[in-house]
PDB file of C-alpha atoms in Angstrom:
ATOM      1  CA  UNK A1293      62.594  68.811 117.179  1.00 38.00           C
ATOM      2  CA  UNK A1294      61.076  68.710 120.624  1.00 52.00           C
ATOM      3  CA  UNK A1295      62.724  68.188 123.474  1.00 73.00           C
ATOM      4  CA  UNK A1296      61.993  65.603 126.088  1.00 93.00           C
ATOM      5  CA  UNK A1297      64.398  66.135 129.301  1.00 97.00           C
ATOM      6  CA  UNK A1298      62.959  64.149 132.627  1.00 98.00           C
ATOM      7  CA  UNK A1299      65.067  64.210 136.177  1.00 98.00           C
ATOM      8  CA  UNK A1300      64.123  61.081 138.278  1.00 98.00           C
ATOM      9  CA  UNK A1301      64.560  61.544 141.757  1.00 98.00           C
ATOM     10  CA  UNK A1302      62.982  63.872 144.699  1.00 97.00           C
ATOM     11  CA  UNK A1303      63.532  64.947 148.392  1.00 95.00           C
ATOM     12  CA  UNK A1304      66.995  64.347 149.063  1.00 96.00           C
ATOM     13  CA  UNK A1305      70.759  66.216 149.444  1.00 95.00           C
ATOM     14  CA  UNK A1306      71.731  64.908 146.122  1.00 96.00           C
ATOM     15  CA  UNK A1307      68.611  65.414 143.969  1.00 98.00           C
ATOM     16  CA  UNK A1308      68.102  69.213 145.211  1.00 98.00           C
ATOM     17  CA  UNK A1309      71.568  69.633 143.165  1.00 98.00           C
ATOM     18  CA  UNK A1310      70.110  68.785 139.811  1.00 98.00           C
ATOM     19  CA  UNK A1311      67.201  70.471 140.000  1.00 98.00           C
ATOM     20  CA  UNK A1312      69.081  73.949 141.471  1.00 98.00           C
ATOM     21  CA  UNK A1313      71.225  73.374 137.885  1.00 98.00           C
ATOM     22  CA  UNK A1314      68.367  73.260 135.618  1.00 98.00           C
ATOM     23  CA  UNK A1315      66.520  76.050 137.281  1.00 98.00           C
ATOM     24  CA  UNK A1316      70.175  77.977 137.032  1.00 98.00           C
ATOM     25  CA  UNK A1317      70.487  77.353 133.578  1.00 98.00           C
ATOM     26  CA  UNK A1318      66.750  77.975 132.868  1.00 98.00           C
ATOM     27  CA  UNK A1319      65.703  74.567 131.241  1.00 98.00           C
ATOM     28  CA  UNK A1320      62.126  73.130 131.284  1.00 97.00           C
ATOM     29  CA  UNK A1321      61.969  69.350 132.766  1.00 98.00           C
ATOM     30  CA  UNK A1322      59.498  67.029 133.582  1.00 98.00           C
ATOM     31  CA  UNK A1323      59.945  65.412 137.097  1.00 97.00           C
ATOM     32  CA  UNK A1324      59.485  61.950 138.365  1.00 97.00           C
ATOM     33  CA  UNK A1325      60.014  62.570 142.139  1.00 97.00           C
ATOM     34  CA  UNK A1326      61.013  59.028 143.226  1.00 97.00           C
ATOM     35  CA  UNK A1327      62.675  58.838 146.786  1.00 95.00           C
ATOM     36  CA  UNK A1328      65.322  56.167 147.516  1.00 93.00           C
ATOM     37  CA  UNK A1329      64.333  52.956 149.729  1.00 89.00           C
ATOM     38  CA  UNK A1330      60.596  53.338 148.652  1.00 92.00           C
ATOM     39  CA  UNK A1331      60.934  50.793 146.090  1.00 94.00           C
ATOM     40  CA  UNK A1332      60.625  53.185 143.607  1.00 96.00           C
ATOM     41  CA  UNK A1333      64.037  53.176 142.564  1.00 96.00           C
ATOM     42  CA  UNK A1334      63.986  49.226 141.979  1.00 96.00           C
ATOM     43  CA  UNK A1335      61.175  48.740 139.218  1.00 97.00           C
ATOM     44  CA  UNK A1336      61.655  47.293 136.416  1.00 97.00           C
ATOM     45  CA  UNK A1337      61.823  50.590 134.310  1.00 97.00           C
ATOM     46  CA  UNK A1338      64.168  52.692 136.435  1.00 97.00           C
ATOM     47  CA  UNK A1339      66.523  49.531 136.864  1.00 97.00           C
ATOM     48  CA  UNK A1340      66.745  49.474 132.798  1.00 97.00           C
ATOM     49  CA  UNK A1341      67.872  52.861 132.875  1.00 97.00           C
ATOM     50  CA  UNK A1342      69.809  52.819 136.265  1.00 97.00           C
ATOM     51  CA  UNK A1343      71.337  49.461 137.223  1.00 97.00           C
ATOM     52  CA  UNK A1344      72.741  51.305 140.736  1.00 96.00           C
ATOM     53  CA  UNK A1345      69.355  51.968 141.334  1.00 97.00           C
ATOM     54  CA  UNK A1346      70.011  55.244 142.578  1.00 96.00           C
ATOM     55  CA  UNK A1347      68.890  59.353 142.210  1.00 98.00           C
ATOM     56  CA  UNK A1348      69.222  61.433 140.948  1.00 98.00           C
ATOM     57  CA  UNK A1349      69.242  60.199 136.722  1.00 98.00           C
ATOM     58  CA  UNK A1350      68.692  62.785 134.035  1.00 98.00           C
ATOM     59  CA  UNK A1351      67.729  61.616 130.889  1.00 98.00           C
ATOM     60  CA  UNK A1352      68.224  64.229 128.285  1.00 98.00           C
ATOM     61  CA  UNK A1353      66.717  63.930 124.764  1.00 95.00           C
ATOM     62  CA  UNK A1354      67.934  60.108 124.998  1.00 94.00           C
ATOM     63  CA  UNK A1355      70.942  60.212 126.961  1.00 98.00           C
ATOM     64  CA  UNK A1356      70.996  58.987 130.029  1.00 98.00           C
ATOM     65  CA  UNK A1357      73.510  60.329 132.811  1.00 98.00           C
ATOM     66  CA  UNK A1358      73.551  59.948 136.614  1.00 98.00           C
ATOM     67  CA  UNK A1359      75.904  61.226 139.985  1.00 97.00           C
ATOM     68  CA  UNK A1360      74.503  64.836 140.853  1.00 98.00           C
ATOM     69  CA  UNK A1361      77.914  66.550 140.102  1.00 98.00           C
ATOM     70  CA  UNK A1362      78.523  64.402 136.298  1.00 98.00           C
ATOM     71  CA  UNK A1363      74.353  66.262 135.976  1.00 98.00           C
ATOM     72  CA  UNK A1364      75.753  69.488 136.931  1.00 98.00           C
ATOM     73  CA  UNK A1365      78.738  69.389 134.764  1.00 98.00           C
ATOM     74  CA  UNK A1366      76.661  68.120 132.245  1.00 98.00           C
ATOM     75  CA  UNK A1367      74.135  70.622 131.578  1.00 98.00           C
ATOM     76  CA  UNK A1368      76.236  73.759 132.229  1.00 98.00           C
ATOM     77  CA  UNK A1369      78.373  72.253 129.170  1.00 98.00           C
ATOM     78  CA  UNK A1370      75.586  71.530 127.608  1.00 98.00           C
ATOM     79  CA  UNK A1371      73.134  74.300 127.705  1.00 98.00           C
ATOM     80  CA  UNK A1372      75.449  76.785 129.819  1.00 97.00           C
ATOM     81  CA  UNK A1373      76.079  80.430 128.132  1.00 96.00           C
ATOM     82  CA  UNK A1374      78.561  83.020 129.575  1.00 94.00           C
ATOM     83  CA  UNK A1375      75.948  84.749 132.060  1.00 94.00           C
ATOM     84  CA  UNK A1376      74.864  81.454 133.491  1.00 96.00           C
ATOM     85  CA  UNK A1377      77.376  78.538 132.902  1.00 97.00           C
ATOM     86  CA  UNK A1378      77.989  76.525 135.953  1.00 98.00           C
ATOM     87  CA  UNK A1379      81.515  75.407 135.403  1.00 98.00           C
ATOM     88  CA  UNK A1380      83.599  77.781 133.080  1.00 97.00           C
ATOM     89  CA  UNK A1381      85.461  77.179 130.249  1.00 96.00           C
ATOM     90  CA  UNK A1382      88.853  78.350 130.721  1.00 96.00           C
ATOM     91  CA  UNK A1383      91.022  75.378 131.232  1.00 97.00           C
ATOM     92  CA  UNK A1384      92.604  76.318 134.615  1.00 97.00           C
ATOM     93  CA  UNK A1385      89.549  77.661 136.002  1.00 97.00           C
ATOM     94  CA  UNK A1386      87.523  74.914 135.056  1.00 98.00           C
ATOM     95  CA  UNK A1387      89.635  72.555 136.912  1.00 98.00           C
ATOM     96  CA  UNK A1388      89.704  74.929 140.271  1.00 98.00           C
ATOM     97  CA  UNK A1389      86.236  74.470 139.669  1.00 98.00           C
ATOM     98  CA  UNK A1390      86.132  70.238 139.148  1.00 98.00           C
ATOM     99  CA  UNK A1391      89.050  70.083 142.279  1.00 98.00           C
ATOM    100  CA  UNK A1392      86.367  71.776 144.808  1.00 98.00           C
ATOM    101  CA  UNK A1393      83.368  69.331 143.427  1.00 98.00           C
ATOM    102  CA  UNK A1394      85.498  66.411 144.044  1.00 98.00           C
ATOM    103  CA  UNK A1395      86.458  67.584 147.038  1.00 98.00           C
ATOM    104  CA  UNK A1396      83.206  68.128 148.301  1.00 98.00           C
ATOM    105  CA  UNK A1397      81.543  64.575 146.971  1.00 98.00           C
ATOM    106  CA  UNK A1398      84.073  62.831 148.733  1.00 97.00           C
ATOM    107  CA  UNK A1399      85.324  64.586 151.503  1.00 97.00           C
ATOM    108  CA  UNK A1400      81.914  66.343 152.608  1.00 98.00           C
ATOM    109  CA  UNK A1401      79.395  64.025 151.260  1.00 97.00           C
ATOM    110  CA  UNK A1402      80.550  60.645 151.193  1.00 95.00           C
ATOM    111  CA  UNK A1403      82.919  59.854 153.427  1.00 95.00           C
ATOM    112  CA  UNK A1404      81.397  62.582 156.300  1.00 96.00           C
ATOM    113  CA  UNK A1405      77.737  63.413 155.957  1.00 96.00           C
ATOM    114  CA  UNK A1406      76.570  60.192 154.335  1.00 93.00           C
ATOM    115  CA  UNK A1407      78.184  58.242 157.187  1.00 94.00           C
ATOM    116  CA  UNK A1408      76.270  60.077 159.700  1.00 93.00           C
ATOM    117  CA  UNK A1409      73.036  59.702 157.461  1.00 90.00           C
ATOM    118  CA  UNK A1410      73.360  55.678 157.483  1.00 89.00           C
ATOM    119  CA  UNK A1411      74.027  55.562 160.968  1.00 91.00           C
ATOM    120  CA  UNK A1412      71.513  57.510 161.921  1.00 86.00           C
ATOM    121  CA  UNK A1413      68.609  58.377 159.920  1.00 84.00           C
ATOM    122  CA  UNK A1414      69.263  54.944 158.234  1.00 83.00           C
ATOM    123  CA  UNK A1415      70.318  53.016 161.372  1.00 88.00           C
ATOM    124  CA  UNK A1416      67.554  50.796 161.008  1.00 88.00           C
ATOM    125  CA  UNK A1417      69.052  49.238 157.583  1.00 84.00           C
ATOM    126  CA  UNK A1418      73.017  49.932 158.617  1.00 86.00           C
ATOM    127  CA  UNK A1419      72.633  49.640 162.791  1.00 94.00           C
ATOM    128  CA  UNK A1420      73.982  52.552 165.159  1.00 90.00           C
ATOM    129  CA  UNK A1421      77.796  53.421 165.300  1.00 91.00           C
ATOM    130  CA  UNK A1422      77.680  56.609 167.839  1.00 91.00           C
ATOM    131  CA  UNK A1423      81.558  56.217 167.122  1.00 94.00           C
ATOM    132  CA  UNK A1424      81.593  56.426 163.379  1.00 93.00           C
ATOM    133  CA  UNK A1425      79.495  59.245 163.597  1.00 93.00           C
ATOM    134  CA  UNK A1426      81.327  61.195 166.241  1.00 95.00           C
ATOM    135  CA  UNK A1427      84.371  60.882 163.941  1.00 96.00           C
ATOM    136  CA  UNK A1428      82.795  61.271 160.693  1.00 96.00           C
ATOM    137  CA  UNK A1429      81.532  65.153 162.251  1.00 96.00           C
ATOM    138  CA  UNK A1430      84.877  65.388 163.152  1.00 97.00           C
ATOM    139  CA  UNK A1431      86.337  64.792 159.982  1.00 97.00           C
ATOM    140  CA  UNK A1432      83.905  67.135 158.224  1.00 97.00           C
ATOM    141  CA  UNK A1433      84.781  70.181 160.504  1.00 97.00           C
ATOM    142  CA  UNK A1434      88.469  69.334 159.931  1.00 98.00           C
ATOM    143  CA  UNK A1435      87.592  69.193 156.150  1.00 98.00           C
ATOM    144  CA  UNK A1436      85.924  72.796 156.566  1.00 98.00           C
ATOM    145  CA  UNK A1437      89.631  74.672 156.913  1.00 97.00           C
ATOM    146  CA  UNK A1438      89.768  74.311 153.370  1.00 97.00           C
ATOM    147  CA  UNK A1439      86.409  76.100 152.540  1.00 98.00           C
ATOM    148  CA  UNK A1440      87.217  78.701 155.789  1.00 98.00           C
ATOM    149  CA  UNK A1441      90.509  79.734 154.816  1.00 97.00           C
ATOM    150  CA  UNK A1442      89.435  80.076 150.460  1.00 97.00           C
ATOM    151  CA  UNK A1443      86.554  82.672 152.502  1.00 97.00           C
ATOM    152  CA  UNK A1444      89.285  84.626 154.847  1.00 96.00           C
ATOM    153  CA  UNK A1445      89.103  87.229 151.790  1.00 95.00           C
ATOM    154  CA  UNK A1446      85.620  87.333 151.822  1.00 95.00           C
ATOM    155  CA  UNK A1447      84.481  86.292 148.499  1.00 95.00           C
ATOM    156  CA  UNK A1448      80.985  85.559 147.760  1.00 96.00           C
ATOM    157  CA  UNK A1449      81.556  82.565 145.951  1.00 98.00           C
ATOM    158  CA  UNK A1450      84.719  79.262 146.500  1.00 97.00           C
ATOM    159  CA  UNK A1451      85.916  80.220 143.155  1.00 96.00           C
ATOM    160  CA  UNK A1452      85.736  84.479 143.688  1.00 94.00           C
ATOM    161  CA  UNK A1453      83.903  86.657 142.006  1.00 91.00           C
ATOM    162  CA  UNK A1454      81.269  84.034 139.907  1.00 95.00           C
ATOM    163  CA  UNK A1455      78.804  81.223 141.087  1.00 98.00           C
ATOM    164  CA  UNK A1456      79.564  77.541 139.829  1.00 98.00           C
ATOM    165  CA  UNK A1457      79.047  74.451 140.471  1.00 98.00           C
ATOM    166  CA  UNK A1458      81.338  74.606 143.285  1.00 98.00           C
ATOM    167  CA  UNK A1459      78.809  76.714 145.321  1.00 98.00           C
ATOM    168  CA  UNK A1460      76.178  74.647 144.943  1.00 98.00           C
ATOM    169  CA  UNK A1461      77.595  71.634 145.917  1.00 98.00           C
ATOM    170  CA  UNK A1462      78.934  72.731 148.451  1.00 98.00           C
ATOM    171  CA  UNK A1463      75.930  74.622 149.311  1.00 98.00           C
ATOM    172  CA  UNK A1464      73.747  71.643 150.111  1.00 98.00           C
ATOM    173  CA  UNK A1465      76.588  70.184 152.332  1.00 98.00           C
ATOM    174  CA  UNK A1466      76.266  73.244 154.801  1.00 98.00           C
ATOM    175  CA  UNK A1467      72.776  72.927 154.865  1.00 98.00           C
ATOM    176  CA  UNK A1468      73.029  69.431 155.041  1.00 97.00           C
ATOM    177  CA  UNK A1469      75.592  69.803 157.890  1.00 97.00           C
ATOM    178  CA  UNK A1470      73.898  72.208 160.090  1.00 97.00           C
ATOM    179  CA  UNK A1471      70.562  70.062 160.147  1.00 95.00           C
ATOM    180  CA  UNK A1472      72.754  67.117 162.060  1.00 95.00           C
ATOM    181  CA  UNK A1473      73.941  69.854 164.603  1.00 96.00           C
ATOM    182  CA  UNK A1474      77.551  69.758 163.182  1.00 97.00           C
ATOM    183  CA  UNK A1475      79.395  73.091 164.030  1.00 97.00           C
ATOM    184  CA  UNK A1476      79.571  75.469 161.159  1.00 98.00           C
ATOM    185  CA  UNK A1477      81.660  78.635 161.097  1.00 98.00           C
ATOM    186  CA  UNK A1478      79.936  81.247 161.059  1.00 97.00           C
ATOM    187  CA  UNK A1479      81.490  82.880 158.060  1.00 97.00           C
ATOM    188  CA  UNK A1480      80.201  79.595 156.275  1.00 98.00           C
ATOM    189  CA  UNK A1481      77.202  80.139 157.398  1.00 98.00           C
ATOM    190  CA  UNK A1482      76.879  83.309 155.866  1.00 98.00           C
ATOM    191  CA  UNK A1483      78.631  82.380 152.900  1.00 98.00           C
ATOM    192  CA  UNK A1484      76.010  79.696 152.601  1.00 98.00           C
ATOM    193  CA  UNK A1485      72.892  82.711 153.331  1.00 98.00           C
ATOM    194  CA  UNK A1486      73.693  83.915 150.307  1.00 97.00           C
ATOM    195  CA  UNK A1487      73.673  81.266 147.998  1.00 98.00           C
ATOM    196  CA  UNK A1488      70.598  79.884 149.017  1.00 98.00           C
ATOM    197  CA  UNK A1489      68.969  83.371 148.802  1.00 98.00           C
ATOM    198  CA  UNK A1490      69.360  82.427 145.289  1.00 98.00           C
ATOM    199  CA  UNK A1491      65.874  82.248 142.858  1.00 98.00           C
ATOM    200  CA  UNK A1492      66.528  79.354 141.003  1.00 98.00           C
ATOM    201  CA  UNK A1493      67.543  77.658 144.895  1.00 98.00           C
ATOM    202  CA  UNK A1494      64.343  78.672 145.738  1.00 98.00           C
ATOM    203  CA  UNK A1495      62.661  76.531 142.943  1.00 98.00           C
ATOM    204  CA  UNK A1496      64.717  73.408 143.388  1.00 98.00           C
ATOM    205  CA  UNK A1497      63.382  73.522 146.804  1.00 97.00           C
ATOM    206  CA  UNK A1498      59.621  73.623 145.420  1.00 97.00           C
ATOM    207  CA  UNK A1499      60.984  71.141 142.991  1.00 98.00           C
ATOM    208  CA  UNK A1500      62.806  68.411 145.194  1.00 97.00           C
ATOM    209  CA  UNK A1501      59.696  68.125 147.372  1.00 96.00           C
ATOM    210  CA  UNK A1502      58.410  64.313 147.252  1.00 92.00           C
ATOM    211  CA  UNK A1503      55.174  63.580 146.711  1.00 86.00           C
ATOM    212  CA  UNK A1504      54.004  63.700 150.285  1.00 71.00           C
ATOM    213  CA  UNK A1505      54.934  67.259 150.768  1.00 50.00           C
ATOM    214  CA  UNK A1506      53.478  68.572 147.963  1.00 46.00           C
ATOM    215  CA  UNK A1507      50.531  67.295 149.352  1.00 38.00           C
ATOM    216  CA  UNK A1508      50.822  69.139 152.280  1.00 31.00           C
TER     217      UNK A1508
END
């Protein structure tokens, strides 16, 4: 049976995610590299499979799953194998694992960074909140203890000795982070070095571009 495995969505935080986890896990996709607020995401055919209207959405030999970190989970449980899986199988450490994701979508990414994204990159649709913002970086450097103090041992990766999930989400927070000028520590910072030295990072970057850049 062939397979047909397509991953909507291109040239954003969220979408890198899902591409890093199929290049992790080794899987062949096709891409449509739609970008949010082009209008892309609001056709008739994406809206049938994606009433949010919103990217990233896998759709994977007929089923149909969205959220970057419910992709990520997905496809390490679904094509994961002991060398490569992305969030492990042992009970307890696959819930160390799950706490850190949902700590980072909603701590990091939605309630710091994405505040600061729609009041400033997207002030024109949301309007400028200088104050929001200021508070929102401060919240996401208070946030940071957490992800300091689990590096004070100086592990490579949040969960010790492997790379998961956990790393890469947290991963494109850093980066994310550091482009709006918030204060990183610099152990993060190096923490985050050597994730993204990855390969497979390397081709979700290649991957994620939109269609403009890859016509640069």
């Amino acid at each position: 049976m062939s397979e047909e495995r397509i991953l909507w969505g291109a040239g954003t935080s969220r979408t890198i995610r899902a591409h890093w986890a199929l290049h992790e896990l080794g899987l062949k996709y096709e891409r449509r590299p739609i970008q949010p607020r082009t209008g892309e995401t609001q056709t008739a055919e994406f809206t049938a499979l994606n009433a949010r209207q919103k990217i990233p959405l896998l759709q994977d030999n007929g089923f149909v799953i969205t959220e970057s970190a419910a992709i990520v989970t997905y496809l390490s449980d679904a094509y994961g194998r002991p060398h490569n899986r992305l969030v492990p199988e042992d009970v307890r450490e696959r819930a160390r694992c799950l706490e850190w994701c949902f700590f980072v979508i909603s701590e990091l990414d939605a309630t710091s960074l994405y505040v600061m994204r729609r009041h400033g990159d997207l002030r024109h649709i949301y309007g400028e909140a200088p104050t929001a913002n200021e508070a929102a970086a401060a919240y996401f450097q208070k946030q940071m203890r957490t992800v300091e103090r689990a590096l004070d041992d100086g592990r490579r990766y949040v969960l010790g000795d492997h790379f998961s999930a956990a790393d890469m989400l947290l991963s494109t927070c850093v980066s994310w982070a550091v482009r709006y000028g918030v204060p990183v520590a610099a152990k993060v910072i190096g923490y985050n070095a050597g994730i993204t030295a990855r390969q497979a990072y390397a081709h979700a970057l290649e991957s994620n571009k939109p269609p403009a850049a890859d016509a640069c």
